XYZ file of C-alpha atoms in Angstrom:
748
model
C 24.116 -14.654 14.105
C 24.872 -12.581 11.057
C 21.985 -14.182 9.196
C 19.658 -13.567 12.131
C 20.778 -9.938 12.312
C 20.220 -9.491 8.611
C 16.754 -11.032 8.951
C 15.860 -8.620 11.763
C 17.119 -5.669 9.734
C 15.185 -6.845 6.677
C 11.961 -7.167 8.691
C 12.524 -3.752 10.247
C 13.217 -2.198 6.852
C 10.078 -3.789 5.397
C 8.000 -2.613 8.345
C 9.220 0.973 7.986
C 8.704 0.884 4.219
C 5.137 -0.355 4.661
C 4.217 2.193 7.335
C 5.755 5.135 5.459
C 5.662 4.456 1.674
C 8.657 5.981 -0.027
C 9.801 7.267 3.388
C 8.049 10.483 2.378
C 7.078 11.452 5.915
C 10.488 10.569 7.347
C 12.292 12.527 4.630
C 10.017 15.549 5.055
C 10.605 15.578 8.806
C 14.366 15.123 8.534
C 14.675 17.704 5.782
C 12.756 20.339 7.731
C 14.466 19.646 11.053
C 17.856 19.575 9.324
C 17.252 22.964 7.688
C 16.162 24.501 10.994
C 19.055 22.958 12.940
C 21.625 24.133 10.386
C 20.149 27.637 10.387
C 20.237 27.785 14.193
C 23.829 26.514 14.228
C 25.030 29.184 11.806
C 23.113 31.974 13.540
C 24.339 30.751 16.916
C 27.962 30.928 15.736
C 27.296 34.469 14.511
C 25.952 35.456 17.920
C 22.380 36.175 16.779
C 19.757 37.074 19.361
C 16.776 34.970 20.294
C 14.345 36.820 17.989
C 16.639 36.307 15.024
C 17.013 32.635 15.959
C 13.232 32.276 16.037
C 12.901 34.117 12.717
C 15.571 31.909 11.149
C 13.897 28.727 12.374
C 10.514 29.777 10.990
C 12.005 30.913 7.664
C 13.950 27.663 7.244
C 10.799 25.682 7.933
C 8.695 27.488 5.339
C 11.513 27.449 2.759
C 11.629 23.677 3.116
C 8.014 22.549 3.280
C 6.699 25.020 0.676
C 8.638 23.391 -2.199
C 6.497 20.720 -3.893
C 7.984 20.088 -7.339
C 9.249 16.578 -8.099
C 12.250 17.480 -10.263
C 15.363 18.817 -8.514
C 15.961 21.553 -11.087
C 12.438 22.849 -10.630
C 12.848 22.742 -6.846
C 16.048 24.772 -7.073
C 14.410 27.411 -9.277
C 11.409 27.765 -6.960
C 13.692 28.060 -3.925
C 15.752 30.721 -5.695
C 12.601 32.690 -6.573
C 11.308 32.248 -3.030
C 14.136 34.261 -1.467
C 13.285 37.605 -3.157
C 9.623 36.965 -2.413
C 10.520 36.440 1.251
C 12.678 39.582 1.339
C 9.893 41.662 -0.200
C 7.333 40.187 2.184
C 9.338 40.865 5.354
C 10.102 44.383 4.127
C 6.437 45.154 3.571
C 5.610 43.601 6.937
C 8.063 45.925 8.661
C 6.822 48.964 6.724
C 3.169 48.211 7.456
C 3.628 47.396 11.137
C 2.934 50.975 12.224
C 0.039 51.533 9.794
C -2.837 49.536 11.224
C -5.538 50.033 8.582
C -3.194 50.025 5.592
C -1.357 47.005 7.017
C -4.585 45.044 7.465
C -5.745 45.859 3.943
C -2.386 44.846 2.526
C -2.438 41.597 4.513
C -5.839 40.706 3.053
C -4.597 41.533 -0.466
C -1.505 39.385 0.121
C -3.685 36.491 1.285
C -5.870 36.797 -1.824
C -2.822 36.763 -4.125
C -1.213 33.860 -2.256
C -4.307 31.664 -2.644
C -4.994 32.800 -6.204
C -1.415 31.809 -7.087
C -2.386 28.150 -6.733
C -3.793 28.258 -10.243
C -0.204 28.464 -11.520
C 0.705 25.054 -10.168
C 3.208 23.966 -7.549
C 5.463 26.976 -8.050
C 2.640 29.466 -7.659
C 1.471 27.617 -4.542
C 4.974 27.623 -3.037
C 5.666 31.308 -3.692
C 2.266 32.292 -2.302
C 2.905 30.207 0.806
C 6.344 31.754 1.304
C 4.954 35.270 0.884
C 2.188 34.707 3.437
C 4.262 32.836 6.027
C 7.164 35.309 5.955
C 4.746 38.236 6.374
C 3.319 36.341 9.341
C 6.900 35.842 10.600
C 7.473 39.622 10.502
C 4.397 40.126 12.684
C 5.422 37.342 15.070
C 8.939 38.671 15.743
C 7.901 42.329 15.578
C 10.011 43.280 12.566
C 10.932 46.963 12.245
C 12.434 48.909 9.367
C 15.623 49.544 11.310
C 16.174 45.842 11.789
C 15.616 44.791 8.174
C 19.303 44.324 7.239
C 19.731 41.725 9.993
C 16.502 40.014 8.971
C 17.668 39.922 5.349
C 20.777 38.073 6.502
C 18.697 35.674 8.599
C 16.430 34.875 5.637
C 19.434 34.364 3.366
C 20.997 31.916 5.814
C 17.674 30.100 6.246
C 17.139 29.655 2.501
C 20.781 28.609 1.965
C 20.481 26.060 4.789
C 17.263 24.727 3.289
C 18.962 24.327 -0.095
C 21.990 22.568 1.430
C 19.859 20.088 3.355
C 17.497 19.466 0.421
C 20.130 18.904 -2.247
C 23.135 17.581 -0.268
C 22.352 16.265 3.219
C 18.902 14.728 2.645
C 18.712 14.479 -1.152
C 15.712 13.101 -2.941
C 15.713 12.084 -6.587
C 12.619 10.945 -8.502
C 14.301 7.632 -9.280
C 15.295 7.057 -5.658
C 11.843 7.939 -4.383
C 10.212 5.607 -6.896
C 12.545 2.813 -5.801
C 11.480 3.305 -2.170
C 7.819 3.319 -3.200
C 8.345 0.021 -5.020
C 9.844 -1.423 -1.835
C 6.826 -0.140 0.094
C 4.497 -1.801 -2.409
C 6.228 -5.140 -1.907
C 6.122 -4.738 1.881
C 2.430 -3.881 1.871
C 1.695 -6.728 -0.530
C 3.410 -9.106 1.902
C 1.368 -7.674 4.784
C -1.825 -8.242 2.810
C -0.866 -11.871 2.124
C -0.234 -12.290 5.873
C -3.715 -10.933 6.632
C -5.188 -13.298 4.044
C -3.353 -16.182 5.706
C -5.057 -15.274 8.999
C -8.345 -15.413 7.118
C -7.981 -19.178 6.744
C -7.750 -19.847 10.472
C -10.119 -17.209 11.870
C -13.175 -18.523 13.650
C -16.662 -16.992 13.313
C -16.025 -14.636 16.234
C -12.708 -13.452 14.792
C -13.765 -13.226 11.167
C -14.909 -9.585 11.126
C -11.671 -8.376 12.746
C -9.525 -10.378 10.338
C -11.628 -9.128 7.428
C -11.017 -5.565 8.592
C -7.263 -6.269 8.478
C -7.670 -7.584 4.926
C -9.689 -4.500 3.936
C -7.094 -2.195 5.462
C -4.266 -4.083 3.767
C -6.048 -3.884 0.406
C -6.649 -0.147 0.813
C -3.019 0.493 1.830
C -1.775 -1.506 -1.171
C -4.044 0.508 -3.466
C -2.808 3.755 -1.906
C 0.802 2.789 -2.614
C -0.067 1.790 -6.187
C -1.538 5.259 -6.776
C 1.571 6.883 -5.295
C 3.778 4.859 -7.644
C 1.662 5.778 -10.660
C 1.984 9.450 -9.760
C 5.797 9.212 -9.734
C 6.435 6.989 -12.753
C 7.002 9.653 -15.387
C 9.693 11.449 -13.362
C 11.272 8.360 -11.840
C 11.815 6.130 -14.884
C 14.172 6.427 -17.816
C 11.523 6.334 -20.536
C 7.788 6.064 -21.069
C 7.929 2.381 -22.031
C 9.566 1.487 -18.706
C 7.001 3.580 -16.845
C 4.119 1.809 -18.545
C 5.670 -1.597 -17.875
C 6.011 -0.889 -14.141
C 2.493 0.551 -14.071
C 1.155 -2.611 -15.695
C 2.973 -4.940 -13.309
C 1.890 -2.998 -10.224
C -1.738 -3.065 -11.427
C -1.533 -6.816 -12.105
C -0.171 -7.522 -8.625
C -2.805 -5.349 -6.966
C -5.685 -7.022 -8.828
C -4.330 -10.531 -8.233
C -3.906 -9.874 -4.501
C -7.412 -8.486 -4.105
C -8.895 -11.398 -6.051
C -6.948 -13.890 -3.933
C -8.509 -12.458 -0.773
C -11.988 -12.901 -2.220
C -11.233 -16.500 -3.252
C -9.877 -17.345 0.196
C -12.987 -15.923 1.846
C -15.108 -18.048 -0.483
C -12.955 -21.124 0.199
C -13.654 -20.975 3.930
C -17.370 -20.205 3.532
C -20.475 -22.117 2.616
C -21.317 -19.743 -0.239
C -19.606 -17.492 -2.763
C -18.391 -14.287 -1.135
C -19.647 -10.937 -2.384
C -16.937 -8.529 -3.512
C -18.653 -5.803 -1.482
C -17.619 -7.655 1.672
C -13.995 -6.775 0.898
C -14.762 -3.041 0.775
C -17.503 -2.276 3.290
C -17.218 -2.893 7.048
C -20.402 -4.472 8.323
C -21.340 -5.936 4.930
C -22.891 -9.417 4.996
C -20.197 -12.020 5.584
C -20.646 -15.582 4.269
C -21.118 -18.226 6.911
C -17.621 -18.643 8.268
C -16.021 -21.927 9.231
C -12.477 -22.875 10.019
C -10.890 -25.014 7.368
C -9.793 -28.270 8.976
C -6.211 -27.966 10.163
C -5.697 -31.665 9.493
C -7.004 -31.450 5.940
C -4.149 -32.007 3.499
C -5.364 -29.425 0.963
C -5.716 -26.796 3.684
C -2.201 -27.488 4.937
C -0.850 -27.099 1.409
C -2.858 -23.904 0.937
C -1.445 -22.452 4.158
C 2.092 -23.441 3.168
C 1.724 -21.897 -0.276
C 0.439 -18.602 1.098
C 3.554 -18.446 3.273
C 5.616 -19.231 0.189
C 3.898 -16.452 -1.751
C 4.753 -14.000 1.021
C 8.426 -15.054 0.879
C 8.400 -14.679 -2.891
C 7.134 -11.108 -2.498
C 9.738 -10.097 0.094
C 12.939 -11.853 -0.942
C 15.292 -10.085 -3.389
C 15.680 -11.530 -6.877
C 19.313 -12.410 -6.104
C 18.185 -14.926 -3.450
C 15.903 -16.845 -5.791
C 18.073 -18.909 -8.130
C 19.623 -22.077 -6.748
C 17.638 -21.908 -3.505
C 14.433 -23.357 -2.136
C 12.712 -20.136 -3.129
C 12.953 -21.002 -6.814
C 11.198 -24.317 -6.083
C 8.458 -22.435 -4.236
C 8.057 -20.111 -7.218
C 7.845 -23.028 -9.643
C 5.288 -24.842 -7.501
C 3.025 -21.800 -7.173
C 3.178 -21.017 -10.884
C 2.337 -24.673 -11.562
C -1.166 -24.100 -10.159
C -1.972 -22.235 -13.357
C -2.122 -25.694 -14.994
C -5.204 -27.699 -14.065
C -3.323 -30.967 -13.614
C -1.245 -29.451 -10.791
C -4.175 -28.223 -8.691
C -4.539 -30.446 -5.575
C -7.667 -32.509 -5.077
C -10.032 -30.427 -2.949
C -13.491 -28.819 -2.999
C -14.044 -26.529 -5.976
C -13.786 -23.312 -3.908
C -10.443 -24.417 -2.416
C -9.165 -25.308 -5.883
C -10.098 -21.790 -7.007
C -7.949 -20.467 -4.161
C -4.987 -22.497 -5.479
C -5.577 -21.062 -8.938
C -5.686 -17.595 -7.365
C -2.304 -18.258 -5.732
C -0.951 -19.281 -9.133
C -2.162 -16.048 -10.737
C -0.783 -14.026 -7.812
C 2.580 -15.762 -8.215
C 2.550 -14.873 -11.913
C 1.845 -11.229 -11.034
C 4.685 -11.259 -8.480
C 7.004 -12.786 -11.082
C 6.130 -10.000 -13.509
C 6.717 -7.425 -10.785
C 10.109 -8.924 -9.909
C 11.186 -8.930 -13.561
C 10.001 -5.336 -14.107
C 11.733 -4.064 -10.953
C 14.760 -6.379 -10.800
C 15.644 -6.906 -14.439
C 16.775 -10.141 -16.092
C 16.921 -13.312 -13.997
C 18.662 -16.671 -14.156
C 16.187 -19.127 -15.677
C 18.164 -22.310 -15.087
C 15.780 -23.574 -12.384
C 12.615 -22.924 -14.387
C 9.976 -25.595 -14.849
C 7.781 -25.671 -17.972
C 5.034 -23.800 -16.089
C 7.478 -21.039 -15.080
C 8.868 -20.836 -18.614
C 5.338 -20.427 -19.985
C 4.630 -17.626 -17.522
C 7.852 -15.857 -18.496
C 6.997 -16.158 -22.188
C 3.550 -14.675 -21.558
C 5.073 -11.783 -19.615
C 7.661 -11.148 -22.353
C 4.930 -11.111 -25.000
C 2.913 -8.644 -22.927
C 5.972 -6.412 -22.496
C 6.423 -6.220 -26.258
C 2.723 -5.425 -26.722
C 2.787 -2.445 -24.354
C 2.801 0.711 -26.457
C 2.930 4.306 -25.329
C -0.528 5.842 -25.167
C -1.484 9.155 -26.643
C -2.068 12.231 -24.495
C -5.690 12.763 -23.656
C -7.502 15.949 -24.416
C -7.713 18.183 -21.395
C -11.078 19.096 -20.090
C -12.098 22.711 -20.344
C -11.399 24.498 -17.078
C -13.947 26.853 -15.492
C -13.249 30.567 -15.620
C -13.954 33.615 -13.456
C -15.463 32.992 -10.040
C -16.228 29.401 -11.083
C -12.504 28.643 -11.059
C -11.695 26.916 -7.727
C -8.581 29.008 -7.039
C -10.415 32.283 -7.634
C -13.350 31.237 -5.475
C -11.037 30.077 -2.685
C -9.054 33.334 -2.855
C -12.229 35.389 -2.427
C -13.425 33.171 0.413
C -10.095 33.340 2.269
C -9.912 37.114 1.808
C -13.394 37.563 3.287
C -12.726 35.084 6.100
C -9.383 36.735 6.893
C -11.019 40.164 7.018
C -13.490 38.846 9.572
C -10.633 37.209 11.487
C -8.665 40.467 11.577
C -11.612 42.398 12.977
C -12.487 39.736 15.534
C -8.839 39.100 16.382
C -8.290 42.775 17.156
C -11.071 42.580 19.748
C -9.386 39.617 21.405
C -5.846 40.994 21.232
C -4.347 43.968 19.446
C -0.934 42.268 19.643
C -1.671 38.694 18.463
C -4.703 39.032 16.211
C -2.754 37.414 13.370
C -3.253 33.953 14.936
C -6.903 34.125 13.921
C -5.855 34.962 10.357
C -3.424 32.042 10.288
C -6.124 29.630 11.480
C -8.538 30.930 8.814
C -5.865 30.554 6.132
C -4.916 27.013 7.113
C -8.446 25.582 7.181
C -8.775 26.500 3.493
C -5.616 24.631 2.435
C -6.436 21.426 0.495
C -10.174 21.784 1.064
C -12.889 22.223 -1.558
C -16.244 22.283 0.238
C -17.888 23.784 3.294
C -18.035 20.402 5.011
C -14.308 19.782 4.530
C -13.520 23.206 6.000
C -15.786 22.554 8.997
C -14.122 19.210 9.753
C -10.636 20.660 9.318
C -11.462 23.603 11.594
C -12.751 21.219 14.262
C -9.617 19.091 14.060
C -7.350 22.116 14.266
C -9.162 23.441 17.326
C -9.006 20.044 19.022
C -5.271 19.710 18.344
C -4.681 23.265 19.541
C -6.451 22.679 22.866
C -4.337 19.607 23.654
C -1.238 21.380 22.309
C -1.760 24.208 24.778
C -1.665 21.700 27.631
C 1.552 20.216 26.233
C 2.995 23.701 25.761
C 2.346 24.522 29.394
C 4.144 21.358 30.519
C 7.111 21.847 28.162
C 7.507 25.515 29.025
C 7.593 24.648 32.729
C 10.268 22.019 32.120
C 12.443 24.182 29.885
C 12.410 27.385 31.883
C 14.976 29.780 30.389
C 17.262 27.168 28.826
C 17.370 28.470 25.243
C 19.041 25.578 23.450
C 17.021 22.971 25.337
C 13.875 24.740 24.146
C 15.156 24.758 20.569
C 15.987 21.038 20.786
C 12.478 20.224 22.008
C 11.040 22.470 19.308
C 12.931 20.458 16.672
C 11.394 17.276 18.070
C 7.922 18.843 17.799
C 8.624 20.037 14.247
C 9.735 16.559 13.168
C 6.643 15.019 14.756
C 4.484 17.654 13.068
C 5.694 16.756 9.586
C 5.806 13.015 10.263
C 2.192 12.899 11.456
C 0.725 15.491 9.056
C -0.504 12.987 6.399
C -1.898 10.708 9.113
C -3.757 13.077 11.409
C -4.413 16.794 11.111
C -5.288 16.864 14.818
C -1.873 15.460 15.779
C -0.133 17.918 13.483
C -2.001 20.837 15.127
C -1.059 19.446 18.539
C 2.671 19.497 17.749
C 2.443 22.928 16.099
C 0.895 24.430 19.217
C 3.389 22.688 21.513
C 6.256 24.111 19.419
C 4.734 27.595 19.586
C 4.591 27.356 23.363
C 8.342 26.775 23.307
C 8.868 29.742 20.950
C 6.918 31.997 23.289
C 9.121 30.770 26.107
C 12.232 31.640 24.117
C 10.929 35.129 23.406
C 10.043 35.626 27.096
C 6.395 36.193 26.248
C 5.116 32.900 27.623
C 2.174 32.857 29.973
C -0.940 30.810 30.484
C -3.042 33.705 29.197
C -1.034 33.767 25.947
C -1.655 30.077 25.304
C -5.337 30.420 26.142
C -5.489 33.353 23.745
C -4.017 31.028 21.129
C -7.017 28.700 21.566
C -9.461 31.621 21.324
C -7.808 33.017 18.202
C -7.761 29.545 16.593
C -11.454 29.020 17.322
C -12.233 32.474 15.937
C -10.183 31.941 12.775
C -11.725 28.535 12.112
C -15.219 29.987 12.652
C -14.487 32.868 10.251
C -13.294 30.372 7.661
C -16.465 28.313 8.000
C -18.661 31.423 7.778
C -16.863 32.616 4.642
C -17.093 29.170 3.058
C -20.791 28.882 3.898
C -21.926 32.314 2.684
C -19.377 33.519 0.099
C -19.512 31.576 -3.173
C -20.284 28.405 -1.213
C -19.581 24.914 -2.485
C -21.932 22.635 -0.570
C -20.616 19.219 0.346
C -23.547 17.599 -1.488
C -22.754 19.524 -4.643
C -19.065 18.707 -4.420
C -19.645 14.992 -3.836
C -22.259 14.828 -6.597
C -19.840 16.397 -9.084
C -17.112 13.933 -8.111
C -19.598 11.038 -8.176
C -20.547 11.924 -11.750
C -16.834 12.024 -12.631
C -16.295 8.572 -11.117
C -19.244 7.170 -13.057
C -17.965 8.713 -16.292
C -14.514 7.180 -15.741
C -16.128 3.852 -14.862
C -18.096 3.963 -18.129
C -14.942 4.702 -20.122
C -12.985 1.805 -18.614
C -15.853 -0.679 -18.834
C -16.855 0.164 -22.407
C -13.245 0.131 -23.612
C -12.496 -3.192 -21.885
C -15.701 -4.860 -23.108
C -15.122 -3.552 -26.623
C -11.599 -4.941 -26.648
C -12.793 -8.273 -25.220
C -15.399 -8.301 -28.001
C -12.796 -7.953 -30.725
C -12.446 -4.173 -30.934
C -9.131 -2.373 -31.487
C -6.743 -2.091 -28.511
C -6.850 1.160 -26.518
C -4.951 2.576 -23.557
C -6.749 0.841 -20.712
C -3.972 1.416 -18.159
C -4.335 5.193 -18.160
C -8.125 4.964 -18.132
C -8.015 2.663 -15.091
C -5.627 5.090 -13.403
C -8.017 7.985 -14.043
C -10.824 5.945 -12.497
C -8.738 5.219 -9.398
C -7.815 8.887 -8.994
C -11.416 10.029 -9.405
C -12.509 7.511 -6.773
C -9.760 8.687 -4.405
C -10.978 12.293 -4.819
C -14.547 11.227 -4.057
C -13.463 9.250 -1.015
C -11.658 12.311 0.364
C -14.627 14.596 -0.353
C -17.038 12.330 1.547
C -15.005 12.526 4.762
C -17.254 15.284 6.210
C -20.253 13.003 5.604
C -18.601 9.940 7.160
C -16.875 11.701 10.066
C -17.734 10.156 13.470
C -19.066 13.480 14.825
C -21.680 13.895 12.089
C -25.191 13.809 13.574
C -26.696 12.506 10.309
C -26.138 8.788 10.869
C -28.281 7.598 7.966
C -26.497 9.943 5.593
C -23.137 8.739 6.877
C -24.060 5.084 6.323
C -25.358 5.878 2.821
C -22.123 7.670 1.874
C -20.021 4.738 3.109
C -22.216 2.262 1.258
C -22.069 4.177 -2.029
C -18.273 4.539 -1.853
C -17.916 0.818 -1.078
C -20.128 -0.057 -4.064
C -18.029 2.189 -6.303
C -14.817 0.585 -5.025
C -16.329 -2.790 -5.886
C -17.206 -1.532 -9.375
C -13.690 -0.170 -9.815
C -12.180 -3.525 -8.830
C -14.224 -5.413 -11.426
C -13.559 -2.740 -14.074
C -9.797 -2.925 -13.389
C -9.954 -6.706 -13.626
C -11.787 -6.521 -16.964
C -9.221 -4.022 -18.243
C -6.325 -6.247 -17.150
C -7.919 -9.272 -18.846
C -8.600 -7.295 -22.029
C -4.934 -6.321 -22.267
C -3.989 -10.009 -22.208
C -5.900 -10.705 -25.433
C -2.976 -10.344 -27.859
C -0.691 -12.621 -25.833
C -2.682 -15.018 -23.661
C -3.547 -18.317 -25.375
C -6.598 -19.061 -23.207
C -8.354 -15.728 -23.813
C -9.945 -14.796 -27.107
C -12.410 -12.123 -28.188
C -16.126 -12.897 -28.186
C -18.355 -10.384 -30.064
C -21.359 -11.375 -27.943
C -19.838 -9.555 -24.968
C -20.940 -6.247 -26.510
C -24.536 -7.318 -25.905
C -23.791 -7.851 -22.201
C -21.868 -4.595 -21.894
C -24.666 -2.413 -23.268
C -26.859 -2.823 -20.193
C -24.001 -2.026 -17.818
C -23.041 1.097 -19.774
C -26.677 2.206 -19.956
C -27.160 1.795 -16.210
C -23.978 3.696 -15.322
C -25.022 6.505 -17.651
C -28.525 6.574 -16.169
C -27.152 6.871 -12.633
C -24.774 9.667 -13.677
C -27.613 11.556 -15.361
C -29.839 11.205 -12.284
C -27.084 12.368 -9.904
C -26.459 15.410 -12.105
C -30.214 16.154 -12.374
C -32.705 14.306 -10.189
C -35.468 15.332 -12.601
C -33.896 13.363 -15.458
C -36.241 10.763 -16.962
C -33.973 7.718 -16.606
C -34.388 4.194 -15.287
C -32.103 1.327 -14.400
C -32.553 -1.747 -16.564
C -32.629 -5.157 -14.906
C -33.430 -8.604 -16.198
C -31.596 -11.723 -17.241
C -28.115 -12.518 -15.966
C -25.073 -11.506 -17.969
C -24.320 -15.140 -18.784
C -27.800 -15.635 -20.251
C -27.245 -12.629 -22.521
C -24.431 -14.594 -24.164
C -26.696 -17.429 -25.241
C -25.872 -18.219 -28.883
C -28.294 -17.028 -31.534
C -27.842 -20.204 -33.587
C -28.034 -23.816 -32.374
C -24.771 -25.681 -32.247
C -22.664 -22.611 -31.468
C -20.513 -23.016 -28.316
C -22.024 -21.118 -25.425
C -18.991 -19.128 -24.346
C -16.430 -19.709 -27.035
C -12.997 -19.052 -25.520
C -14.083 -16.242 -23.233
C -12.980 -17.233 -19.759
C -15.371 -17.815 -16.918
C -13.607 -15.077 -14.971
C -14.658 -12.404 -17.474
C -18.282 -13.437 -17.094
C -18.051 -13.327 -13.305
C -16.576 -9.835 -13.361
C -19.255 -8.645 -15.772
C -22.001 -10.231 -13.669
C -20.736 -8.693 -10.423
C -20.248 -5.328 -12.100
C -23.779 -5.451 -13.461
C -25.200 -6.355 -10.041
C -23.174 -3.708 -8.214
C -24.087 -0.941 -10.663
C -27.755 -1.874 -10.283
C -27.230 -1.871 -6.524
C -26.208 1.803 -6.679
C -29.768 2.689 -7.728
C -31.313 2.115 -4.300
C -29.124 4.380 -2.104
C -29.075 7.074 -4.809
C -32.818 6.897 -5.435
C -32.573 6.109 -9.153
C -35.810 4.608 -10.574
C -35.616 0.947 -11.589
C -37.513 -0.287 -14.628
C -39.553 -3.467 -14.522
C -37.415 -6.508 -15.416
C -37.470 -7.460 -19.081
C -38.291 -11.022 -19.945
């Protein structure tokens, strides 16, 4: 029973880790709710009134969620600086409450400064957010000069409670967070292997659904890998350890994605296109169930289950158990004599399992340290020796030169500050017409739609989502207020539930977050005895007005069109793709080693930025269906390119240590066309009048034909490198059609 209980707990822990990588959402919710609850408890013991309780809850919330630094010392300093900012803000709010015009002008100036402060990094963003939200708090609770001493005490208690919860009750260290992210990576890797296992047995009617699960699993694994890479420097003891973990995570991600492609090919009548793994609706090879009674298929299914166990089980459970035999068997598929007799595509799948097992072994060593090698077979020993040699070869890279940042109104923070100031001015004027008492809701809505947005389209979509969440939140607020009545502490308890749900769902759905915010506000109005249906309806009107003012300001004041934004990011992605591809091909051709890991990371981050920026174009409500399909297709093609570029980079880094891979100078000839085509597409996207053309012609393999008779065709360059180059060449050329880039006549 104990073993069964432990198994259930392990599965539950893995499921939670996979759904919430690093437990970031859970920690954020608990930290915020804990700070609010502690503040309310202290104020309740001191006999504070309802308005002071509401003020304390709001102050504790902003003091908690505004802090964004990763290092604890930096968090403490920002929190300490935030208290005087909050005291100054509430004081000015109380002083300006009776001066309508001067107060409005000051509020606009405060909003400008708060947004402009983002240029100074996380601390500037946090202090600006605290200043704005506390000024809003003073308006919400009706702060007066005579009541400032009590409010000062409330703010002090709120900030002290936030500090206690952050650093004592719900602590978070960079090392601990990185450890949880590693656990999430393993859990998501196991989920992806499970989805790939379903791929073997899915019939033609089920194939698209199973493929969607594989795509989602691949995307979630990639998301976690990016999160780990962003935390490595703070969470590891030294740069060498950080680079080792980064390398092992990248290897596991690439091996898992390649295994999915090989399994799809194994169950199909033709080689699967990599695009199928990134684009829903892409052509799927003719699907057929592999025979359940076929011996090779049974072994393949068993080994996929073994790979999943190898991913999930701790290192301590490996030695002296059946798991070590599973590991040895899977690693044995890296030797040709151990691959079972089967069709060529199925044998490739076994080889893919062997490479995935090697990547998992490297990940386990990097994350779990030294292991007992007494059960190792020769194949496992060889894999360990290769991994050790790679570890020694990993050197710290040099810092890259920073790109020159724009100045003046071209700087994003300055432009956003001007836009928010103009939008807020419009919201103040319009809000006054709707309500002279609660006009500030329109300003808050205008402010929020600008947070983490960079184009008019993003602001429009965010405004729509906020309005939708607010409408449903009003309905929930009506229901909750009717249930609570005048029971103060019941209302506060329900508000804490809404606050936790707000922070837990924020990264998943902005609409859900807005829903819980509005429901919590309905409870606050109930506590302050100002609840009514008209007040909640006014909340919807003010939200719609604020969102509209934000969209108007974004569209007419220093606008950044969605097309312009996506084109700029597309050019950046293509530039990063060129850097990774050229560096990898040069190294595979015998050039000096360079820092391919960081270049691949920059490519992934640029692609993530582009994917986020295209959300307004791919949103379900967009009326431009053709444009939506084009945006999805282009992003899928770029994800395919990034996969092949990452694979080339990973192979290039094996050159110094892998006995079966050697440099071949002829690869430079094949890489020139790819680099030229990427550059041509980037030039055309930046200027559609540019006189560029895409080159097409002979296959990549034919470009490696020897110049002299008797010279081996490929030398020791592996077939995998050629396949990646060929697919990259085809995919880059495929970008020409949706982007409208001219294609030159094929050269003979």
